[in-house]
mmCIF file of C-alpha atoms in Angstrom:
data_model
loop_
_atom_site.group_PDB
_atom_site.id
_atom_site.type_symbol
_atom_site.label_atom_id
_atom_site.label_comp_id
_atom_site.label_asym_id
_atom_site.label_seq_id
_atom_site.Cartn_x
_atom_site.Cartn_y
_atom_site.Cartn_z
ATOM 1 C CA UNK A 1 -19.816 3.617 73.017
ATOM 2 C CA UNK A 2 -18.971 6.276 75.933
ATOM 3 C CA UNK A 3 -17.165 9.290 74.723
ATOM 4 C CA UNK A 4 -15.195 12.269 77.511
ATOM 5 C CA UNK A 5 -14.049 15.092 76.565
ATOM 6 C CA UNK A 6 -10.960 15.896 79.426
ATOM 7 C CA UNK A 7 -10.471 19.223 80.192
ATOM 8 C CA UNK A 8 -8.062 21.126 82.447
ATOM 9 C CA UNK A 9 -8.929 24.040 84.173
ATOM 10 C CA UNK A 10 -6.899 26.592 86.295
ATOM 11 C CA UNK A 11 -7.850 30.289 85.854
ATOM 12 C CA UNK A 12 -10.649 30.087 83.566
ATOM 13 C CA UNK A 13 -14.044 31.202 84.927
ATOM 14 C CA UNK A 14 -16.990 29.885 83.729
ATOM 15 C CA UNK A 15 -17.195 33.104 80.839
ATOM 16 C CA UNK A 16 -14.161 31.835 79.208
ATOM 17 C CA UNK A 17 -15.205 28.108 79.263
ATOM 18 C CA UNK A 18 -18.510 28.159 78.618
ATOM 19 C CA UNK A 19 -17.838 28.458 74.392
ATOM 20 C CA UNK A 20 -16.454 24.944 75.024
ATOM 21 C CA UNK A 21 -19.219 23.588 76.915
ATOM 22 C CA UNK A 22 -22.375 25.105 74.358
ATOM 23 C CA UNK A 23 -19.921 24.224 71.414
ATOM 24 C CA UNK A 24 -20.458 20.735 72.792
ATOM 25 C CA UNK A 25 -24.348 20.857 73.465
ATOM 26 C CA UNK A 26 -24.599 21.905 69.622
ATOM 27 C CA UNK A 27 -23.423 18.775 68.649
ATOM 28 C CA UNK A 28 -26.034 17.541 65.997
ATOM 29 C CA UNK A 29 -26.744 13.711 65.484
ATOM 30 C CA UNK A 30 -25.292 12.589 68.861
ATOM 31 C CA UNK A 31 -26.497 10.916 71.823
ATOM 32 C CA UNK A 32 -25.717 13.025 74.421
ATOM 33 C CA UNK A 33 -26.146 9.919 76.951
ATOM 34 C CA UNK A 34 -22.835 8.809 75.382
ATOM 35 C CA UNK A 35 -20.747 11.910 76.280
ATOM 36 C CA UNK A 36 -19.428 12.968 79.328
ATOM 37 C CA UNK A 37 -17.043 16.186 79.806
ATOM 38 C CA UNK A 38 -14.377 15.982 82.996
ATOM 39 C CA UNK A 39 -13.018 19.130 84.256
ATOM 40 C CA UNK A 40 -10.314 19.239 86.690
ATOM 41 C CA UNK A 41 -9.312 22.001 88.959
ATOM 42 C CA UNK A 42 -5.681 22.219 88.884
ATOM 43 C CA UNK A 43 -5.146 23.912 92.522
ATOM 44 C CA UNK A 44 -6.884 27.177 91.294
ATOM 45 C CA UNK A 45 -9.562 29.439 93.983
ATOM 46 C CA UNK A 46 -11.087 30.286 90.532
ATOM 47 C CA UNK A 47 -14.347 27.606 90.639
ATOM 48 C CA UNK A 48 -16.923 26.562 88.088
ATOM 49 C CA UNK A 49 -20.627 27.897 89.388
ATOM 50 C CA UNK A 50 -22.576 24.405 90.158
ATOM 51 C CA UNK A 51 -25.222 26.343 87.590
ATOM 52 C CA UNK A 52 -23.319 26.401 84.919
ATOM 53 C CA UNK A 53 -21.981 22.696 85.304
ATOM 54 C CA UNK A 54 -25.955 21.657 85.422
ATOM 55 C CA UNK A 55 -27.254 23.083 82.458
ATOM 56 C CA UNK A 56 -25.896 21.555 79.928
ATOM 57 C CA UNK A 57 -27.500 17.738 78.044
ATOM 58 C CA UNK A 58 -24.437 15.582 78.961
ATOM 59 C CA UNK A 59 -23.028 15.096 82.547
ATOM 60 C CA UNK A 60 -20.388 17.260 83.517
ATOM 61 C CA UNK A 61 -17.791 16.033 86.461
ATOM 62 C CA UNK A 62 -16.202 18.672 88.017
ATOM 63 C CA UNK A 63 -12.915 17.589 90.658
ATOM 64 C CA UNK A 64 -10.987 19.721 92.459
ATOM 65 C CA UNK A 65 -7.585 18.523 92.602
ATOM 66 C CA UNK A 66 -3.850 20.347 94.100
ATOM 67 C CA UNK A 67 -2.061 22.444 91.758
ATOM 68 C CA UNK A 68 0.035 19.729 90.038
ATOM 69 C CA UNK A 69 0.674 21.524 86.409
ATOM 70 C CA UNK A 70 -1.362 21.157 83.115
ATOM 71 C CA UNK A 71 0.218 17.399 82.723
ATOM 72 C CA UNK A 72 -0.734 15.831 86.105
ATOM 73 C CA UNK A 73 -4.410 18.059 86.168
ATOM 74 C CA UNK A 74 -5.311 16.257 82.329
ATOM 75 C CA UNK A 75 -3.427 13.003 83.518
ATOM 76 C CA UNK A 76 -5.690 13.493 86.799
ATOM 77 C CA UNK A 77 -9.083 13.600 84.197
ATOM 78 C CA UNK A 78 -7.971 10.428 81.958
ATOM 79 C CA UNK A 79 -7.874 8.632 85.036
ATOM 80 C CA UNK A 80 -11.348 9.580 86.011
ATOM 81 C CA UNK A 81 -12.441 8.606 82.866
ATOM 82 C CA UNK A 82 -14.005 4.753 82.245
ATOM 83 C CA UNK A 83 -15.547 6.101 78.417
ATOM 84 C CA UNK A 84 -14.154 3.735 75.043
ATOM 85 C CA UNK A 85 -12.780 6.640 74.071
ATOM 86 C CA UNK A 86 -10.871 10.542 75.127
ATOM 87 C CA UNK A 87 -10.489 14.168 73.647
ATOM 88 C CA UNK A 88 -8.407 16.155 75.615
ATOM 89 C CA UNK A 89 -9.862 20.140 75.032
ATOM 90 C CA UNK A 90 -8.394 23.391 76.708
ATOM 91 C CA UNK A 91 -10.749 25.238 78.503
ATOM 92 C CA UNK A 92 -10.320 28.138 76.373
ATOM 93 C CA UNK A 93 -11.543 26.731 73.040
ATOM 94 C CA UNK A 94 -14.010 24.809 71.179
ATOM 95 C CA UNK A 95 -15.621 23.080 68.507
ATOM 96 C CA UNK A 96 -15.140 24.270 65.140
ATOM 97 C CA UNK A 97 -18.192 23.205 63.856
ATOM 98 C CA UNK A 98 -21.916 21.225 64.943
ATOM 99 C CA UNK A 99 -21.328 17.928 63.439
ATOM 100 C CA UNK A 100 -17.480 17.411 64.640
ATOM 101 C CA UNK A 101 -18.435 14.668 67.541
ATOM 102 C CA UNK A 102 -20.600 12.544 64.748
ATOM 103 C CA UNK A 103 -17.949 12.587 62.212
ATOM 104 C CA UNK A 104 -15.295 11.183 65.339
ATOM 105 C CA UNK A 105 -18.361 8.881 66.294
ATOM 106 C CA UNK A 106 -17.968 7.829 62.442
ATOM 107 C CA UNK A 107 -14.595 7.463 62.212
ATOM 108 C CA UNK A 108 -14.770 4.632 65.205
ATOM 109 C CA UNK A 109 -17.450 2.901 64.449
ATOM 110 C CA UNK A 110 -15.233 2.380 60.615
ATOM 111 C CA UNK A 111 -11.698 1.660 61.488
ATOM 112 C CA UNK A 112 -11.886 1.137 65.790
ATOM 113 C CA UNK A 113 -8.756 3.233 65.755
ATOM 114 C CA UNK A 114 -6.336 3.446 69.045
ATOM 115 C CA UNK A 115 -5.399 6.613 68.070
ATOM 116 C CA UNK A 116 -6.614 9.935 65.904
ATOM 117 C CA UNK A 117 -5.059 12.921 64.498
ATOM 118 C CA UNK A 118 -6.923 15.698 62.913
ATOM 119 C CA UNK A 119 -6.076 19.113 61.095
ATOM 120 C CA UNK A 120 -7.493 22.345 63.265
ATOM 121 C CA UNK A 121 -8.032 25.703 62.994
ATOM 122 C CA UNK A 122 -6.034 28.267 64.125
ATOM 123 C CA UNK A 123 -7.774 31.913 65.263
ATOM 124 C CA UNK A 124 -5.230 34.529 65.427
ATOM 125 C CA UNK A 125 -5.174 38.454 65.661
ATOM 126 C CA UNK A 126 -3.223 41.091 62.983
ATOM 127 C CA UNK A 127 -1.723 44.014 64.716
ATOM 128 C CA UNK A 128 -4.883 45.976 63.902
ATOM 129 C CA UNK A 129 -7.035 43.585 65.901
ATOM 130 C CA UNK A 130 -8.962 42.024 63.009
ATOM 131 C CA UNK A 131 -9.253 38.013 63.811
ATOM 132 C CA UNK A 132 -8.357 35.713 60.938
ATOM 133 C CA UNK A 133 -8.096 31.845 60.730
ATOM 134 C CA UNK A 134 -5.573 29.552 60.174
ATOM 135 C CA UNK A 135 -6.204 25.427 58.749
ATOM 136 C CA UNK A 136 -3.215 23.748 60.940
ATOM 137 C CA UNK A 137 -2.121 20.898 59.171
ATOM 138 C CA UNK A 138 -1.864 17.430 60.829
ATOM 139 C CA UNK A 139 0.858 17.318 63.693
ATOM 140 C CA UNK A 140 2.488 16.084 67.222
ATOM 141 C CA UNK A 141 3.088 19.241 68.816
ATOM 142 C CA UNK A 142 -0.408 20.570 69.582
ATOM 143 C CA UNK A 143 -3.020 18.370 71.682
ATOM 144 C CA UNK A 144 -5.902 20.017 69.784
ATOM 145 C CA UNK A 145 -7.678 17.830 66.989
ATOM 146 C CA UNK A 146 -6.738 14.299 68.873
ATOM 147 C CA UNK A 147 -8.588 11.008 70.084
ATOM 148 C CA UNK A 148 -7.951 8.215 72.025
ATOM 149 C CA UNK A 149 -9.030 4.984 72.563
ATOM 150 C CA UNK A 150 -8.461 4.721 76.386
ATOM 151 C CA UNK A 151 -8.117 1.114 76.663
ATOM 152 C CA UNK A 152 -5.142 1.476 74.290
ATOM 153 C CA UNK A 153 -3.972 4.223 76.697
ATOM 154 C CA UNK A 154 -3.863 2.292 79.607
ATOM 155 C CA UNK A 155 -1.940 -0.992 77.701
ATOM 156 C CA UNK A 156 0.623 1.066 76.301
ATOM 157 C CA UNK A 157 1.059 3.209 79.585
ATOM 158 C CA UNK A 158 1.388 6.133 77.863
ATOM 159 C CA UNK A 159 0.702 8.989 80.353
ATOM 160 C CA UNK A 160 0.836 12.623 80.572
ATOM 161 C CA UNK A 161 4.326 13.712 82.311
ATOM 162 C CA UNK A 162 3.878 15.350 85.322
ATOM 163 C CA UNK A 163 7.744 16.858 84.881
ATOM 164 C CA UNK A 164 6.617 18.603 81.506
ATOM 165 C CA UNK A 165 4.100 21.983 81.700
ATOM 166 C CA UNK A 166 4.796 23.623 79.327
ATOM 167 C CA UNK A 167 5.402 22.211 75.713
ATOM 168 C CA UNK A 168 4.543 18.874 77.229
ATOM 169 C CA UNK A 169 2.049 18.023 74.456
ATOM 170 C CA UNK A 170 4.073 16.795 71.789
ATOM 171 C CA UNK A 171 5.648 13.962 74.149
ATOM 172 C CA UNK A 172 2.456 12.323 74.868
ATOM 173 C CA UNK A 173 0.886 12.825 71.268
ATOM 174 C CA UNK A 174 4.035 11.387 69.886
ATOM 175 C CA UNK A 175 3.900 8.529 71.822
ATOM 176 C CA UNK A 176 0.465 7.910 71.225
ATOM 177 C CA UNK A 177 1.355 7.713 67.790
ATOM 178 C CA UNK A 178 4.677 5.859 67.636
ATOM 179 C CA UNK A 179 2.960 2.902 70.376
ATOM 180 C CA UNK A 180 -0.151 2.720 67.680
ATOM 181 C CA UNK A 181 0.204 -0.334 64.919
ATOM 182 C CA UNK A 182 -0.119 1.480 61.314
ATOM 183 C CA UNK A 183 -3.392 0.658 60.575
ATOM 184 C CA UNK A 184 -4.768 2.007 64.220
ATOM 185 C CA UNK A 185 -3.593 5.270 63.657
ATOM 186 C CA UNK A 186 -5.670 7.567 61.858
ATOM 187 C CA UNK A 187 -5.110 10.915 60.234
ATOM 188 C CA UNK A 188 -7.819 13.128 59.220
ATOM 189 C CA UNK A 189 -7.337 16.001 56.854
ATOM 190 C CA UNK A 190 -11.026 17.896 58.360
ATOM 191 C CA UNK A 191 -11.154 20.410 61.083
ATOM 192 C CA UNK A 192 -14.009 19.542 63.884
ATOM 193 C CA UNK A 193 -11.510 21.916 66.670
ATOM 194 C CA UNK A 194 -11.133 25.776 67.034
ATOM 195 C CA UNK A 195 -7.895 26.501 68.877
ATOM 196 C CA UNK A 196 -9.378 29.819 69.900
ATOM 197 C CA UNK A 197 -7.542 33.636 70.436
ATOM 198 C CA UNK A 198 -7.789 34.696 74.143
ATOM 199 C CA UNK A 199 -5.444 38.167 74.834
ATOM 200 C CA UNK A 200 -4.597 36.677 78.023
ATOM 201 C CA UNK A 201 -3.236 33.449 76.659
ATOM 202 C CA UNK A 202 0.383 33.934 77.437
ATOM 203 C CA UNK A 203 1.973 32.161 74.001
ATOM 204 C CA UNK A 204 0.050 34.237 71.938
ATOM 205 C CA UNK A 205 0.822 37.727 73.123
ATOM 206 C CA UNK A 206 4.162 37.582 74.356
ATOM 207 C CA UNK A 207 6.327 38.300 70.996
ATOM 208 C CA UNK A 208 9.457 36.563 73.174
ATOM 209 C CA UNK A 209 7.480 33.541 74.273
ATOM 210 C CA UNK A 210 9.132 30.883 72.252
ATOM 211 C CA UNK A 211 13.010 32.599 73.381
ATOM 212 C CA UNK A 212 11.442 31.891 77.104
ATOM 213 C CA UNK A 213 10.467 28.806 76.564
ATOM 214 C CA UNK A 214 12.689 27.094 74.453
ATOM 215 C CA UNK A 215 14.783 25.017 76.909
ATOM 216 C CA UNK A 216 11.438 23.771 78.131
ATOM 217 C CA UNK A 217 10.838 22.171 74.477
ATOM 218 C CA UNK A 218 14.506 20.687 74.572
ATOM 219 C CA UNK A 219 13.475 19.002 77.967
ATOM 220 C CA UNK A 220 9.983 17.854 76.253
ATOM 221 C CA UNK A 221 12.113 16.494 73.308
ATOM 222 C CA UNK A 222 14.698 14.502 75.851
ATOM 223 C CA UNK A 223 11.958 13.099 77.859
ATOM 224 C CA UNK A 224 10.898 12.005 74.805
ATOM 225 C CA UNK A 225 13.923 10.075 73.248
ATOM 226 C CA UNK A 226 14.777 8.615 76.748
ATOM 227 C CA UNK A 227 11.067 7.109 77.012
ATOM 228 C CA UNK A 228 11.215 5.525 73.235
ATOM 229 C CA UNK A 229 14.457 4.083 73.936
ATOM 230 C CA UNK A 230 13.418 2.106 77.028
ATOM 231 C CA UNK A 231 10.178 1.397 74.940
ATOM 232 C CA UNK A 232 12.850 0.192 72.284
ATOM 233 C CA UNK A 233 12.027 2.215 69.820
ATOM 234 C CA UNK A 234 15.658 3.411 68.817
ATOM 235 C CA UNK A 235 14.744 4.016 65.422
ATOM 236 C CA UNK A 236 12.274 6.623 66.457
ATOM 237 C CA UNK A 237 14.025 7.896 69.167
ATOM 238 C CA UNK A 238 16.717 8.655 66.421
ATOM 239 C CA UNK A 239 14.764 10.664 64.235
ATOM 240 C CA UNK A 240 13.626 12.963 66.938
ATOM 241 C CA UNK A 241 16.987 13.700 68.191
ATOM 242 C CA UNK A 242 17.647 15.117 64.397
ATOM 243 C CA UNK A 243 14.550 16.924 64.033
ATOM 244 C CA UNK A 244 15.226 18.194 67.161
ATOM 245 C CA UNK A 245 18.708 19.304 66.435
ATOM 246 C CA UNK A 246 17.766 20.582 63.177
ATOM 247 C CA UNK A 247 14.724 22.631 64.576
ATOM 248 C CA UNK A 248 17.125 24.639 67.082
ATOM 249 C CA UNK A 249 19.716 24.906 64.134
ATOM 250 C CA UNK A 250 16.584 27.368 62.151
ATOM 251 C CA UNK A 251 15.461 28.728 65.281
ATOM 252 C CA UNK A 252 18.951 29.887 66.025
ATOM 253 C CA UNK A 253 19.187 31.489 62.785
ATOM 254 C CA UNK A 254 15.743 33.594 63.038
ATOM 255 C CA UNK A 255 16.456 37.429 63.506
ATOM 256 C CA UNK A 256 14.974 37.408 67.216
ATOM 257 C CA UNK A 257 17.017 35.153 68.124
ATOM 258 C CA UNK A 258 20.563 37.105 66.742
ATOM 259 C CA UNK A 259 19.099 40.662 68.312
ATOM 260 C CA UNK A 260 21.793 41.562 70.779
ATOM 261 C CA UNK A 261 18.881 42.408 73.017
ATOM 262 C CA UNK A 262 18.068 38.905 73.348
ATOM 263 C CA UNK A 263 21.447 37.122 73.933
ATOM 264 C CA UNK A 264 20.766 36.216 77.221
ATOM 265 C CA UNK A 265 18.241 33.930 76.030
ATOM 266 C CA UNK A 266 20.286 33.079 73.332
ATOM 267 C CA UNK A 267 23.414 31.477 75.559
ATOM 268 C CA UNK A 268 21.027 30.297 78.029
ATOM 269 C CA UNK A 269 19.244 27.991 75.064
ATOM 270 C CA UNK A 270 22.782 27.055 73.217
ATOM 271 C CA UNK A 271 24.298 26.151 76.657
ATOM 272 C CA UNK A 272 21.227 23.698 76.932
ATOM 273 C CA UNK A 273 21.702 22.585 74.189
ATOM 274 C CA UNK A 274 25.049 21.630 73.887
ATOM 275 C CA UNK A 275 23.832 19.677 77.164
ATOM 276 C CA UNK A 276 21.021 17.767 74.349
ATOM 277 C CA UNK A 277 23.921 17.329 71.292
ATOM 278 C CA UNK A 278 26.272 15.780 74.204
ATOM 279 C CA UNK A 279 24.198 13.005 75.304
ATOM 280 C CA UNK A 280 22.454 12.696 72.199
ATOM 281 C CA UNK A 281 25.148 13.211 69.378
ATOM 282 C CA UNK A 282 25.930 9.591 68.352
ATOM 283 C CA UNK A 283 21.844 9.051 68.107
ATOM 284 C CA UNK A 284 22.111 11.860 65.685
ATOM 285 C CA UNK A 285 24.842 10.701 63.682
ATOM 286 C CA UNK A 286 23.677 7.089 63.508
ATOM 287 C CA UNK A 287 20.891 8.382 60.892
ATOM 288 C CA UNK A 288 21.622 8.101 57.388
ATOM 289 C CA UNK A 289 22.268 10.947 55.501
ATOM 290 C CA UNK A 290 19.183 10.869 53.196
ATOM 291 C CA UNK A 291 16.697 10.621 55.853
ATOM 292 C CA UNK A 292 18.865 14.145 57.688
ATOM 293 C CA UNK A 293 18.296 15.841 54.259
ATOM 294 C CA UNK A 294 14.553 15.075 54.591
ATOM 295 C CA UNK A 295 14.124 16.198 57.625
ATOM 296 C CA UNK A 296 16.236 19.734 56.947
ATOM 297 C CA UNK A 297 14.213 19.794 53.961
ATOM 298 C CA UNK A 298 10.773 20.131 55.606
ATOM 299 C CA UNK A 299 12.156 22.196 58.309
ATOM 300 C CA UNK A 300 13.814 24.900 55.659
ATOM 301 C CA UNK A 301 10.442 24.866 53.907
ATOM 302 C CA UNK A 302 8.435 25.563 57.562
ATOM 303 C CA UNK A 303 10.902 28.173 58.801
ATOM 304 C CA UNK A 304 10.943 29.883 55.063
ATOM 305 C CA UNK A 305 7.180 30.028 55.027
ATOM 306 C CA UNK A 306 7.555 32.025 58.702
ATOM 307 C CA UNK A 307 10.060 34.822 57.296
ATOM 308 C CA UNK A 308 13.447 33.067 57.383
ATOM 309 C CA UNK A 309 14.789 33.473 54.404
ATOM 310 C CA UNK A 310 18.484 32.605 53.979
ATOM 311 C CA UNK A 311 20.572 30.986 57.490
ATOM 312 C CA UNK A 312 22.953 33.214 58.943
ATOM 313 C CA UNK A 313 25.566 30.235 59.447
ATOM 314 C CA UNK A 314 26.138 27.122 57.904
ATOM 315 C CA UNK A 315 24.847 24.058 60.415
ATOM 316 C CA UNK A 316 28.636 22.962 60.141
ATOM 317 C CA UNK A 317 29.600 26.275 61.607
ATOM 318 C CA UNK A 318 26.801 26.607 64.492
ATOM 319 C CA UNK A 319 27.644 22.833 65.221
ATOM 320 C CA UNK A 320 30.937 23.537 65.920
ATOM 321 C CA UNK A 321 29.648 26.523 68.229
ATOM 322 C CA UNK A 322 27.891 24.470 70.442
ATOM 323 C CA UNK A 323 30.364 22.126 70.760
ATOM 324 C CA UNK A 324 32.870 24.639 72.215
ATOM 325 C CA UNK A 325 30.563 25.530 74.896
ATOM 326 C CA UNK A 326 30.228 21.407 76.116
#
């Protein structure tokens, strides 16, 4: 059974990857003939010294490729990859702990799954600089924590899109999951992957990252529904429209986002999307009521647990917002 690890690379020298690479050469009761790490190049002058790429126990390909985005560059490494099975890894982190790749190994060898989801860990900084850890539970939007079988990959066509750079992951996990009969997708509640702190990592120290970036999630989330309704999936494709809808509801509602400092992004994001809620409102509506209150269930819960405390509007009253600006 051949194992790759796929990782992009654009900026990263070999200082900042090299955690990754020993993280991987610690891996206890593992034949390192069956793993092979691909690194691609996405377009960047920054290169990998050939002496650190051949000193490690496993083979290491390294391809230089044209700047294409962080989609095509780990789209570019699954399809240099002819291992069983895939773990896509940023450059910038590593494994949690010695024995994660034999406890994956495990997991195959008992249920032969297509695809794998696993809780991670989190490192993080307080304001005072101290580092502190955080046990991420199981979920699509993060690429950290995940396996594939590759075969299944190819089968199912489910690719990386190129289109998508930045909150691209959760439309190819989510796919990988929704394409994936019940008893082929596996969910693990142990951590084996460190999602590690880097200061220059630009969603963790820019305070108005998410306000940037938000219209890039509502594009993630449309490619998305469009590509499980031509897989004809309309059920699914459904209930991601309303967690969707729901999500911007709370995340128009958090203080940052009602600052008058940051109303540009603000009418920028609620002119999007009122572009989503148009071509997506009947999708929205056709879900029963009882599955909505789920939904706004967990997603009050999440956004209470990060500091939102009571909405500033009714979702009656924002809905009818948006739809003024359509």
């Amino acid at each position: 059974m051949k194992f790759d690890i796929l990782v992009p690379q654009y900026k990263e020298t070999d200082e900042v990857i090299k955690p990754l690479l020993d993280s991987i050469a610690l891996q206890q009761l593992v034949d390192f003939r069956d793993i092979g790490v691909i690194i691609v190049n996405d377009g960047s002058d920054v290169h990998l010294s050939d002496e650190l790429i051949n000193s490690y126990p496993f083979k290491i390909k390294y391809i230089l490729s044209e700047h294409g985005g962080v989609s095509a560059t780990r789209q570019k490494a699954l399809d240099a990859s002819t291992a069983d099975y895939v773990m896509f890894c940023d450059a910038d982190d590593m494994f949690y702990n010695m024995t994660g790749l034999w406890f994956v190994f495990q997991q195959i060898k008992i249920h032969s799954f297509d695809t794998f989801v696993s809780v991670f860990l989190e490192e993080t900084k307080m304001p005072n600089g101290e580092h502190f850890y955080i046990d991420r539970q199981m979920d699509s939007t993060f690429v950290h924590g995940k396996v594939h079988r590759r075969r299944y990959l190819l089968e199912q066509n489910i690719r990386w899109n190129p289109d998508l750079t930045i909150h691209e992951d959760s439309y190819f996990n989510i796919l990988c999951q929704k394409c994936a009969a019940p008893d082929k997708a596996i969910y693990c509640p142990m951590p084996f992957y460190l999602w590690k702190w880097r200061d220059e990592s630009v969603c963790r120290n820019d305070f108005k990252y998410i306000l940037k970036t938000y219209n890039n999630m509502l594009d993630s989330n449309t490619a998305l529904v469009k590509e499980l309704i031509n897989r004809r999936k309309e059920q699914d494709a459904a209930f991601y429209v309303v967690n969707m809808v729901y999500d911007a509801y709370f995340t128009m509602n958090k203080d940052e986002w009602i600052h008058q400092e940051n109303k540009e992004y603000r009418d920028a994001t609620e002119k999007r999307f009122a572009e989503y809620y148009k071509n997506f409102k009947n999708r929205f509506e056709s879900v029963p009521k009882e599955q909505h209150g789920q939904v706004l269930q967990g997603l009050r819960n999440r956004f209470y647990q990060e500091g939102m405390f009571l909405e500033k509007q009714t979702f009656d009253q924002w809905i009818e917002h948006i739809e003024k600006l359509i």
